[in-house]
PDB file of C-alpha atoms in Angstrom:
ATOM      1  CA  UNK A   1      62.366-166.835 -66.348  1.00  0.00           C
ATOM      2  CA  UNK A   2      60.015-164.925 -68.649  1.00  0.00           C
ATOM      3  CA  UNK A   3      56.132-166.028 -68.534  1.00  0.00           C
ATOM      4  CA  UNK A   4      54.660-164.449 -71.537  1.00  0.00           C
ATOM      5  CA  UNK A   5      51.326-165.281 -74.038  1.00  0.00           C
ATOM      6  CA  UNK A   6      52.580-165.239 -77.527  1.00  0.00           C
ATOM      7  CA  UNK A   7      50.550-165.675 -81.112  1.00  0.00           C
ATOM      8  CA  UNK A   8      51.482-168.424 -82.738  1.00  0.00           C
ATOM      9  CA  UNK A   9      53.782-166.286 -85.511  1.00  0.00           C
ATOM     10  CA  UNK A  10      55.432-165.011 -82.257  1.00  0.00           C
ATOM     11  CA  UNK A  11      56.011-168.272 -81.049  1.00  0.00           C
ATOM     12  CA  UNK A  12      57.525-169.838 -83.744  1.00  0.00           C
ATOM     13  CA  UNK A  13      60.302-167.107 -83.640  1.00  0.00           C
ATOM     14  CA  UNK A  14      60.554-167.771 -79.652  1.00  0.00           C
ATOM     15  CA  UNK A  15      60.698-171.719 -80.666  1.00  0.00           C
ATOM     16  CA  UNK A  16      63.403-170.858 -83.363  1.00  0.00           C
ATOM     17  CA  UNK A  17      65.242-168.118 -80.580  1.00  0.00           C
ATOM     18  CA  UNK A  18      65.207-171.065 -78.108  1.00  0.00           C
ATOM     19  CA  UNK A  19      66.155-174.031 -80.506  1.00  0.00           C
ATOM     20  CA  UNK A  20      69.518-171.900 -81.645  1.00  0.00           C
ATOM     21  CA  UNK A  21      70.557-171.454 -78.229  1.00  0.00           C
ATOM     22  CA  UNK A  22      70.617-174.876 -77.097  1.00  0.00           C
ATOM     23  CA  UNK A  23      72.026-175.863 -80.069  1.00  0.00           C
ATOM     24  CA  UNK A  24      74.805-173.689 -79.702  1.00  0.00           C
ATOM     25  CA  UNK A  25      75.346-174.926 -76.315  1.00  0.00           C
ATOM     26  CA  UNK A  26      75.427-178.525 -77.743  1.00  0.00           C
ATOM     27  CA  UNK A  27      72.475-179.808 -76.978  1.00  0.00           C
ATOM     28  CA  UNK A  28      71.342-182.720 -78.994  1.00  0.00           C
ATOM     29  CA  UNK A  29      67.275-182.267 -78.940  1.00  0.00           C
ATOM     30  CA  UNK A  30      67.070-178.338 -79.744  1.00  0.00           C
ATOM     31  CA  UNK A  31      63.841-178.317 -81.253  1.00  0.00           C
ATOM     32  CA  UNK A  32      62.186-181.012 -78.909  1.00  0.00           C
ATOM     33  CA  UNK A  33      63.393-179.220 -75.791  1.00  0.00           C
ATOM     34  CA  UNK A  34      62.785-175.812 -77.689  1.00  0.00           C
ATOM     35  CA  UNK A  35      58.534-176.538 -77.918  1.00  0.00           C
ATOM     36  CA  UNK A  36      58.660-177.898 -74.098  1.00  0.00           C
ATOM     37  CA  UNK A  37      59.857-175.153 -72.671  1.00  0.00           C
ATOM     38  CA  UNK A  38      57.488-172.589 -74.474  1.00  0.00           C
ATOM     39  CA  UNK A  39      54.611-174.712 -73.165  1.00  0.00           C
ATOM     40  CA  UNK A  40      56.431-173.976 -69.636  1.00  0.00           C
ATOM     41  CA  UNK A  41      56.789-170.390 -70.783  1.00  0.00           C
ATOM     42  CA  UNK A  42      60.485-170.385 -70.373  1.00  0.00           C
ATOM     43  CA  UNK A  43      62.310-168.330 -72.360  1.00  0.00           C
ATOM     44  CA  UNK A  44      65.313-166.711 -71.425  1.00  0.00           C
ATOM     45  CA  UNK A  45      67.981-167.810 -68.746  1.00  0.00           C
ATOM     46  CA  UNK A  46      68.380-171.142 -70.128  1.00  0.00           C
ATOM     47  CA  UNK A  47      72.418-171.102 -69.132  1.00  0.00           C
ATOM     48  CA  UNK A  48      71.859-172.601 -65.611  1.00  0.00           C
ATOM     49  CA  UNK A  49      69.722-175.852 -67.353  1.00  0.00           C
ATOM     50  CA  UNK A  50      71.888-176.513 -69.958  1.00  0.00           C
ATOM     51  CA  UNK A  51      73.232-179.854 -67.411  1.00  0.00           C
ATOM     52  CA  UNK A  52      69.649-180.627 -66.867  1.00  0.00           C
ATOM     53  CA  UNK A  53      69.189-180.658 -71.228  1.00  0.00           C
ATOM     54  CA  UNK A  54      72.111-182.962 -71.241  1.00  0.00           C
ATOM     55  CA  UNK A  55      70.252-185.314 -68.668  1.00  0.00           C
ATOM     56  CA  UNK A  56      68.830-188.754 -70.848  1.00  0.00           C
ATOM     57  CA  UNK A  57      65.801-188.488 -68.845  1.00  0.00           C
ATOM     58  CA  UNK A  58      65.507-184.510 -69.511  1.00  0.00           C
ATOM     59  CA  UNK A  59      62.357-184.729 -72.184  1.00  0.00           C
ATOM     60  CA  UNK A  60      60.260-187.447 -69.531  1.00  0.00           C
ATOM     61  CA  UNK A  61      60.928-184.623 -67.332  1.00  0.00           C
ATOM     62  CA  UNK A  62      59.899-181.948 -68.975  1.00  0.00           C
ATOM     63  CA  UNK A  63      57.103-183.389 -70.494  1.00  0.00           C
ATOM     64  CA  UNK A  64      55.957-184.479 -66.971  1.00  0.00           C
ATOM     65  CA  UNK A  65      56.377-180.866 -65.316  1.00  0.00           C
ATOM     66  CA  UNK A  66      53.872-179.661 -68.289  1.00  0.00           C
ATOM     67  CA  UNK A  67      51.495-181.627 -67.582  1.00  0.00           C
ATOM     68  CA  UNK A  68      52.112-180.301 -64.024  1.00  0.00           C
ATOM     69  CA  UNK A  69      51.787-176.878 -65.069  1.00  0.00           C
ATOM     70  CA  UNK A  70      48.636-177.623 -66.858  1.00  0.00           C
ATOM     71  CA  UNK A  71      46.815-178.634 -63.550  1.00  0.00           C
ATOM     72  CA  UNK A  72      48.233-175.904 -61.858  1.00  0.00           C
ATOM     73  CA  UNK A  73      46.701-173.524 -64.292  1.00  0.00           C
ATOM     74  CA  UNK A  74      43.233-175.051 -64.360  1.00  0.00           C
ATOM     75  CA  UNK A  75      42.789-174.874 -60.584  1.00  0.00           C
ATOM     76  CA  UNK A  76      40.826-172.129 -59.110  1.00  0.00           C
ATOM     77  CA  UNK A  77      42.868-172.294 -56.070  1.00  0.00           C
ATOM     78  CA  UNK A  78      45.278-169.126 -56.129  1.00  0.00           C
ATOM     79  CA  UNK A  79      47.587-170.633 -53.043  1.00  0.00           C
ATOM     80  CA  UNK A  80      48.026-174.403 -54.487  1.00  0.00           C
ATOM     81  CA  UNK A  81      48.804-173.141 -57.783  1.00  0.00           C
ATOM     82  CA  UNK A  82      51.455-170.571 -56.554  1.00  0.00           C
ATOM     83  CA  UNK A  83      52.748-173.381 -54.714  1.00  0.00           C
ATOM     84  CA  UNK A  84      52.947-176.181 -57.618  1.00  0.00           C
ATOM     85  CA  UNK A  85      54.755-173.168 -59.166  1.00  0.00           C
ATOM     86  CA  UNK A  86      57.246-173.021 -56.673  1.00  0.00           C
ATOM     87  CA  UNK A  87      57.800-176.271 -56.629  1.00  0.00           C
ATOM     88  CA  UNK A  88      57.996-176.669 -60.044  1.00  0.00           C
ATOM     89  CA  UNK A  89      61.138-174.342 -60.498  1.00  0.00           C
ATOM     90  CA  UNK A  90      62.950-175.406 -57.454  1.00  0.00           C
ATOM     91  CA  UNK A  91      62.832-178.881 -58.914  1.00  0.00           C
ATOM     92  CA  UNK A  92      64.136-177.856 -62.207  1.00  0.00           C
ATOM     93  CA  UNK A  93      67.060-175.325 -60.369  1.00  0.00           C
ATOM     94  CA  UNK A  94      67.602-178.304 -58.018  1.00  0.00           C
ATOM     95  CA  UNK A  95      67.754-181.253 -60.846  1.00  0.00           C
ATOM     96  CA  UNK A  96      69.894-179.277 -62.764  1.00  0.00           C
ATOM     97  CA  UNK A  97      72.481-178.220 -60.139  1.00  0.00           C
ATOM     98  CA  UNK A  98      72.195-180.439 -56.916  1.00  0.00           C
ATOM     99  CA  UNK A  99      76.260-181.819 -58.038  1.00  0.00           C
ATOM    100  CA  UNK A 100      77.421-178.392 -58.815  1.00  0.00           C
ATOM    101  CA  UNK A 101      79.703-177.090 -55.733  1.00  0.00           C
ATOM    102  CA  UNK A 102      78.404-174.208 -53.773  1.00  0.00           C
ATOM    103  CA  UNK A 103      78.879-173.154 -49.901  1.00  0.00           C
ATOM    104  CA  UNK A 104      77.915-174.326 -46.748  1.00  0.00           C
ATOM    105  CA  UNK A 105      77.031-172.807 -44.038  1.00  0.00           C
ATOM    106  CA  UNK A 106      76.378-173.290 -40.264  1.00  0.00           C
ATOM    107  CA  UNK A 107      72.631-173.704 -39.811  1.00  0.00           C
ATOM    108  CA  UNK A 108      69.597-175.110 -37.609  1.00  0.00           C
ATOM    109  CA  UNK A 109      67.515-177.761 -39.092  1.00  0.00           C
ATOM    110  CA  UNK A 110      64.825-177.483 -36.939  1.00  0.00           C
ATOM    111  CA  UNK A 111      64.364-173.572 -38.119  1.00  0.00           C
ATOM    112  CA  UNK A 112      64.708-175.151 -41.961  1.00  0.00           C
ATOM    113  CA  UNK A 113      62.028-177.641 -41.160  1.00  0.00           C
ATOM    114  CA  UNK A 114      59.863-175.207 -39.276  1.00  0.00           C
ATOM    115  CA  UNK A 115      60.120-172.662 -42.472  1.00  0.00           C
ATOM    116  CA  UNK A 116      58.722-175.187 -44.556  1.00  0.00           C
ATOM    117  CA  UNK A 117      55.982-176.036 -41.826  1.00  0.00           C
ATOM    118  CA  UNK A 118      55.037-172.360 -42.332  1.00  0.00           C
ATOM    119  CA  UNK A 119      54.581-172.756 -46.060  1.00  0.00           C
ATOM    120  CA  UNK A 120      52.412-175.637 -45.640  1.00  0.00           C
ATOM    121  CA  UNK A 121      50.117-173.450 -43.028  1.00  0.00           C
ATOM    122  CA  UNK A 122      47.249-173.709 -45.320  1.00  0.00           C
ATOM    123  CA  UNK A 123      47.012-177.216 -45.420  1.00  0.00           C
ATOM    124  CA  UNK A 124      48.078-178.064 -42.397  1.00  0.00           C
ATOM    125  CA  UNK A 125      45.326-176.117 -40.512  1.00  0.00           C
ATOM    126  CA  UNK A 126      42.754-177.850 -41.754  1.00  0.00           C
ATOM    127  CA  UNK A 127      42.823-181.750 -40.495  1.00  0.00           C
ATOM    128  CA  UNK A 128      46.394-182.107 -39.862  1.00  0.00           C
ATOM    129  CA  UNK A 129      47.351-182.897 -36.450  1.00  0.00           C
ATOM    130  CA  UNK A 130      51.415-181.789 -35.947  1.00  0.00           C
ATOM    131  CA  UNK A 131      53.572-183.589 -33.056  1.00  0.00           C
ATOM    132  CA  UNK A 132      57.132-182.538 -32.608  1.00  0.00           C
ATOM    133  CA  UNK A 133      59.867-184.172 -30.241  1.00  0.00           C
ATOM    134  CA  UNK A 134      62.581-181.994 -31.013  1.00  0.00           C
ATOM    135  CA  UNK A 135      65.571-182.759 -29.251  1.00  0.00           C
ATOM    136  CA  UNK A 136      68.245-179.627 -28.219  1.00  0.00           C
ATOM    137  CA  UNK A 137      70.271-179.809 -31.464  1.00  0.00           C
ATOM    138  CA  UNK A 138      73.576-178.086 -32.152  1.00  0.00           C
ATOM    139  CA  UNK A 139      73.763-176.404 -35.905  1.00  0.00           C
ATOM    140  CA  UNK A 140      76.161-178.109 -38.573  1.00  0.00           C
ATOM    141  CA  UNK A 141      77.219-177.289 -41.812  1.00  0.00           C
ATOM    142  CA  UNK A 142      75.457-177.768 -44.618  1.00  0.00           C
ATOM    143  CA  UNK A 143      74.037-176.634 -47.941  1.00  0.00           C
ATOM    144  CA  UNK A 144      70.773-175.210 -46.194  1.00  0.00           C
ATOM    145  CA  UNK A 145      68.681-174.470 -49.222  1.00  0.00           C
ATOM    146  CA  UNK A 146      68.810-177.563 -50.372  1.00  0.00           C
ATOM    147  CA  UNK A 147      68.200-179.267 -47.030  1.00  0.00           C
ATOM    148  CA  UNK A 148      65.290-177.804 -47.095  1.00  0.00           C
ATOM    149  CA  UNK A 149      64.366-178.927 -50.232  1.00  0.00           C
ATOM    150  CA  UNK A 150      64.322-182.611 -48.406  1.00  0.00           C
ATOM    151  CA  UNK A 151      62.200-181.822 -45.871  1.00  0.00           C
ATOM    152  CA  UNK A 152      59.526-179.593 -48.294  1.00  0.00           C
ATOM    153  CA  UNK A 153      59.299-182.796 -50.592  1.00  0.00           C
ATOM    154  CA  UNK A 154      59.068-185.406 -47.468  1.00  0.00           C
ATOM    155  CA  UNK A 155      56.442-183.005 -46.005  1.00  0.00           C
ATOM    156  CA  UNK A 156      54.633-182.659 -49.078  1.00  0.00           C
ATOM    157  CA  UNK A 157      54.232-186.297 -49.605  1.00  0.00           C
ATOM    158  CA  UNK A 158      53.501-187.083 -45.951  1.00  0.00           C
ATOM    159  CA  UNK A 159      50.418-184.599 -46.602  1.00  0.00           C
ATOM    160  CA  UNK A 160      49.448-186.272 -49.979  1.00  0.00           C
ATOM    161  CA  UNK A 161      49.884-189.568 -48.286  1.00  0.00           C
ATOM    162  CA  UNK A 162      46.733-188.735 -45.498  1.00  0.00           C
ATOM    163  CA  UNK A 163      45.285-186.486 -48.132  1.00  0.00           C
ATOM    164  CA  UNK A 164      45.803-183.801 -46.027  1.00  0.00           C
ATOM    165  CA  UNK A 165      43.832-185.382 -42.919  1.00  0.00           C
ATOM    166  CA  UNK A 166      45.518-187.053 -40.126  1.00  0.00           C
ATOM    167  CA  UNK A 167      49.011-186.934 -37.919  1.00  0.00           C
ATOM    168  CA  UNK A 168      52.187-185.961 -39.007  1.00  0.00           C
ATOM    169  CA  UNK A 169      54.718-186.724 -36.722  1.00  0.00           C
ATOM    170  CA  UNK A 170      58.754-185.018 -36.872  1.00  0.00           C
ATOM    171  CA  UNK A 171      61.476-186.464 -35.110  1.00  0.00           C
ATOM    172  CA  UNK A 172      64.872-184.639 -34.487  1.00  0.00           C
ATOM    173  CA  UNK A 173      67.730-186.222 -31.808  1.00  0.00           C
ATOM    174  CA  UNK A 174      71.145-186.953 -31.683  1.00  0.00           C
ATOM    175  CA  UNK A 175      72.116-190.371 -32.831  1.00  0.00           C
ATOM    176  CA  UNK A 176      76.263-191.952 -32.909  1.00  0.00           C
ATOM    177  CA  UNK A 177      77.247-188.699 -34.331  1.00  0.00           C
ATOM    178  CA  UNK A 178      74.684-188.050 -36.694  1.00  0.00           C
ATOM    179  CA  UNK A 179      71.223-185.673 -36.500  1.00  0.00           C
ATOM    180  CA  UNK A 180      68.378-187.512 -37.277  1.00  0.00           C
ATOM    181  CA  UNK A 181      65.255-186.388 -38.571  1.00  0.00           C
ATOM    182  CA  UNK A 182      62.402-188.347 -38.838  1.00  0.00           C
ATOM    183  CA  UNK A 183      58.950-187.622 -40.773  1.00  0.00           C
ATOM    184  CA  UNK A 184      55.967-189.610 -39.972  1.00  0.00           C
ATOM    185  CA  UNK A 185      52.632-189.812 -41.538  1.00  0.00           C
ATOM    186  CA  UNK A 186      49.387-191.586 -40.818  1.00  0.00           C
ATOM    187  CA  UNK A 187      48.609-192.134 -44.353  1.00  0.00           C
ATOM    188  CA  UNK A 188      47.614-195.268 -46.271  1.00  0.00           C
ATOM    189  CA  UNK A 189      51.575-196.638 -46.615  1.00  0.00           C
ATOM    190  CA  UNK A 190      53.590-197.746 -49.676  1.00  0.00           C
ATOM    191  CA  UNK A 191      52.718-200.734 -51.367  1.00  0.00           C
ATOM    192  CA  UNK A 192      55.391-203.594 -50.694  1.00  0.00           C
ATOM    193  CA  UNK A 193      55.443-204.286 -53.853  1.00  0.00           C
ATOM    194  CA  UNK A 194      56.866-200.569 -55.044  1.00  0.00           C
ATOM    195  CA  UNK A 195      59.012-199.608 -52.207  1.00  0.00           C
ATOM    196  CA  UNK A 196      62.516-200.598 -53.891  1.00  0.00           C
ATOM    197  CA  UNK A 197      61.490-198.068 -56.781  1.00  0.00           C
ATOM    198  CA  UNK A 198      60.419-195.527 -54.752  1.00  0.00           C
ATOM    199  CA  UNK A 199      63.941-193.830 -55.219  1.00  0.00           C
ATOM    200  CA  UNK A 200      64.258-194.319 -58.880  1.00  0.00           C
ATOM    201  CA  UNK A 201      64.160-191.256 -61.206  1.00  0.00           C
ATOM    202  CA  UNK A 202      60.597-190.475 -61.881  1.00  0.00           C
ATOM    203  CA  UNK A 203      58.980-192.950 -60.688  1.00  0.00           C
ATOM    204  CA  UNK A 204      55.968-192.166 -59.109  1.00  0.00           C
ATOM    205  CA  UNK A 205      52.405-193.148 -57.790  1.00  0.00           C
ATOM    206  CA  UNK A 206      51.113-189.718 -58.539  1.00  0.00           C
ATOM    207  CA  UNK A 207      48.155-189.408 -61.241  1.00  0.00           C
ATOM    208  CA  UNK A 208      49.263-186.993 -64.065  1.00  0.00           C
ATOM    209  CA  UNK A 209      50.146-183.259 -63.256  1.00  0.00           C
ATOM    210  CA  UNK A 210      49.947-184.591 -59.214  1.00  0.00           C
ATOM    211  CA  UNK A 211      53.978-184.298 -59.526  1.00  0.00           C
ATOM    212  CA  UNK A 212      57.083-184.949 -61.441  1.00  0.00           C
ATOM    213  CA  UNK A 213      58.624-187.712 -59.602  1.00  0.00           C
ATOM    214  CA  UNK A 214      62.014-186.273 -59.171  1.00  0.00           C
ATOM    215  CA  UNK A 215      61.278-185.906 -55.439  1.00  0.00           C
ATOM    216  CA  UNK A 216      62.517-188.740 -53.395  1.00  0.00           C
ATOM    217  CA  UNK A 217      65.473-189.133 -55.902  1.00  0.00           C
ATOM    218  CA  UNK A 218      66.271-185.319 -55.434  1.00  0.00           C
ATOM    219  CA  UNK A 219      65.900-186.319 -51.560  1.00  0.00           C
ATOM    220  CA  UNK A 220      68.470-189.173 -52.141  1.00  0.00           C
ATOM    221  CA  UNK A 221      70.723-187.026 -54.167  1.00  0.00           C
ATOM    222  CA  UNK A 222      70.907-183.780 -51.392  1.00  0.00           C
ATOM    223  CA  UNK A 223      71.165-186.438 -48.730  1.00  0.00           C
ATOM    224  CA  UNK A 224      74.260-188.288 -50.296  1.00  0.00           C
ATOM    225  CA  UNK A 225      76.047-185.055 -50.697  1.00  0.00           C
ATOM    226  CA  UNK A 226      75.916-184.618 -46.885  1.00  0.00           C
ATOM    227  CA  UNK A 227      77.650-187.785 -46.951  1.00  0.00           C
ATOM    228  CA  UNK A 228      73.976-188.591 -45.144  1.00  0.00           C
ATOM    229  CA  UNK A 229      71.679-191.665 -45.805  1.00  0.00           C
ATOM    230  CA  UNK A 230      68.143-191.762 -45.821  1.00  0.00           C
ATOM    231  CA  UNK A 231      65.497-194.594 -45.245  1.00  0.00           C
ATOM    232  CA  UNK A 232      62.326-195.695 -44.671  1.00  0.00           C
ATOM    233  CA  UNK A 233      60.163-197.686 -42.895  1.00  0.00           C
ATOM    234  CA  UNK A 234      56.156-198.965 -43.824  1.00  0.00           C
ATOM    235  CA  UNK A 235      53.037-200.299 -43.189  1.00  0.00           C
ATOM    236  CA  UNK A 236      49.198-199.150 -43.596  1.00  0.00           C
ATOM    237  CA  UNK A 237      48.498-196.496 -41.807  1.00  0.00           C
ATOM    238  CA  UNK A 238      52.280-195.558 -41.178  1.00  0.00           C
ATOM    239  CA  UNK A 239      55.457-194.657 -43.228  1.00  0.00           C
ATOM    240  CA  UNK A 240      58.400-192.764 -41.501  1.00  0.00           C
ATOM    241  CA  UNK A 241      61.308-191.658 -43.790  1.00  0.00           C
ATOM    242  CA  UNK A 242      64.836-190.747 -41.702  1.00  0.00           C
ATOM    243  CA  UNK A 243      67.531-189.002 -42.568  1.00  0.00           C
ATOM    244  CA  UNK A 244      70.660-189.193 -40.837  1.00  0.00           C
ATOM    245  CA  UNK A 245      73.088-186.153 -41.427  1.00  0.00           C
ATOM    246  CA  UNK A 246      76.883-186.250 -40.265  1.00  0.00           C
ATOM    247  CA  UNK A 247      77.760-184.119 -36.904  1.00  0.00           C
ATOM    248  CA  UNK A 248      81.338-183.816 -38.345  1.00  0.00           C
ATOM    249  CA  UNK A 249      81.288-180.776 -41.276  1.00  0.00           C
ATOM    250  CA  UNK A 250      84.379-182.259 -42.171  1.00  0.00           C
ATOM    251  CA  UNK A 251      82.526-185.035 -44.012  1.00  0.00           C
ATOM    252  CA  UNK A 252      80.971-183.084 -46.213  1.00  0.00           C
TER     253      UNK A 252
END
C-alpha cells in the first residue's frame, strides 16, 4: 500500500481516484470507504479488499482501525507503533481473505508459536515470566501463516490481559488425535458476564485505538478452517484459551 501526505486539493483527487475504483468494482459505499482509507493512507492495491468492502460490518471496521492508527501515530514508541502497524494490515489481509483457498503445507507449531514469541521480545523481557511444556509434536498440514495469526492475537491479548506483568503459560501435547495448544495468562480474567460475546465480530473490551476487535473472531474463523475448535476457560487471575487442531490433514 502507498503511505503518502497529500494537500487537501491532492486529496480530493486521491478521494475521487479511490471512490471510482470501488465503484467500478461494485461497491455500494464508494465515497464513505473512499475518505476511510485516505485517513489509513491506502491508496493503491485495493483489488485484494474488495471482499472485505462488501463485508456489512466493513465501515465499523474501518473506522475502528483509524482510530487505531491514530494512537499508533501519537506514540513516541518507535517498536509499538511498528507493531500496531503490523498488526493492523495483517488484520485487514486476514479479514478480507481468511475463506479464500490457498495451500497448506507441512509445518511445526511450536516453531510458529516460538516466531511470534520472538516478536513479542520487547515486552516480554520486561515482567513477563514464560513457562513452556511442550510436548514432542509431529508437524501437520496447515495454512501456517495464518496459524500464526492465532497464536500472535492470543499472545497479544494474554499480554494486555497482565498488562504486560505476570506469567504466561503455553501448552502443546497430543490429545485423541488432535494437537492442542494452550495459552495461559495470569491476568485479571473475563468478566462472566461478556464471555459469550467474546467471539462476536468486533466486540471488544479495548478502549479506543487499543484494537479493532476482529481478533478472537479472526481466531475462530482460522481455527474452523482447520476443521479445529477453540475454547476457553476463566476466572480472576486466570484465562486459558485452547485450540485443538486435527492430526489427520485429510480434514482440512
Amino acid at each position: 500500500q502507498s503511505t503518502i501526505t497529500v494537500s487537501g486539493r491532492e486529496r480530493r483527487q486521491l478521494r475521487k481516484a479511490i471512490s471510482s475504483q470501488l465503484q467500478a468494482q461494485g461497491i455500494a459505499q464508494a465515497d464513505t470507504f473512499a475518505n476511510l482509507l485516505l485517513d489509513l493512507k491506502i491508496c493503491d492495491r485495493l483489488e485484494p479488499l474488495v471482499s472485505l468492502f462488501q463485508d456489512s460490518e466493513c465501515e465499523n471496521f474501518l473506522k475502528t482501525v483509524r482510530q487505531f492508527v491514530r494512537l499508533q501515530e501519537s506514540t513516541r514508541d518507535i517498536n509499538t507503533a511498528s507493531e500496531r502497524a503490523a498488526k493492523i494490515v495483517f488484520a485487514l489481509k486476514t479479514y478480507a481473505r481468511f475463506d479464500q483457498t490457498g495451500e497448506t503445507i507441512e509445518a511445526n507449531i511450536i516453531e510458529g508459536i516460538e516466531t511470534v514469541l520472538t516478536l513479542y521480545q520487547n515486552q516480554l523481557k520486561h515482567g513477563v515470566k514464560i513457562i513452556r511444556n511442550y510436548q514432542e509434536l509431529p508437524p501437520i498440514r496447515c495454512y501456517f501463516d495464518e496459524l500464526n495469526q492465532v497464536w500472535t492475537n492470543l499472545i497479544h491479548n494474554g499480554l494486555q490481559a497482565m498488562n504486560n506483568q505476570g506469567t504466561l503459560t503455553l501448552d502443546a501435547q497430543l490429545q485423541n488425535g488432535y494437537l492442542q495448544v494452550s495459552i495461559t495468562d495470569s491476568g485479571k480474567g473475563i468478566p462472566q458476564e461478556i464471555q459469550e460475546k467474546i467471539f462476536q465480530p468486533f466486540f471488544t473490551t479495548k478502549l479506543p485505538g487499543e484494537g479493532s476487535g476482529l481478533g478472537l473472531d479472526i481466531v475462530k474463523k482460522i481455527v474452523e478452517k482447520h476443521r479445529g475448535t477453540i475454547e476457553f476457560e476463566s476466572v480472576p487471575g486466570q484465562t486459558t484459551f485452547t485450540v485443538s487442531l486435527p492430526l489427520n490433514s485429510q480434514q482440512i
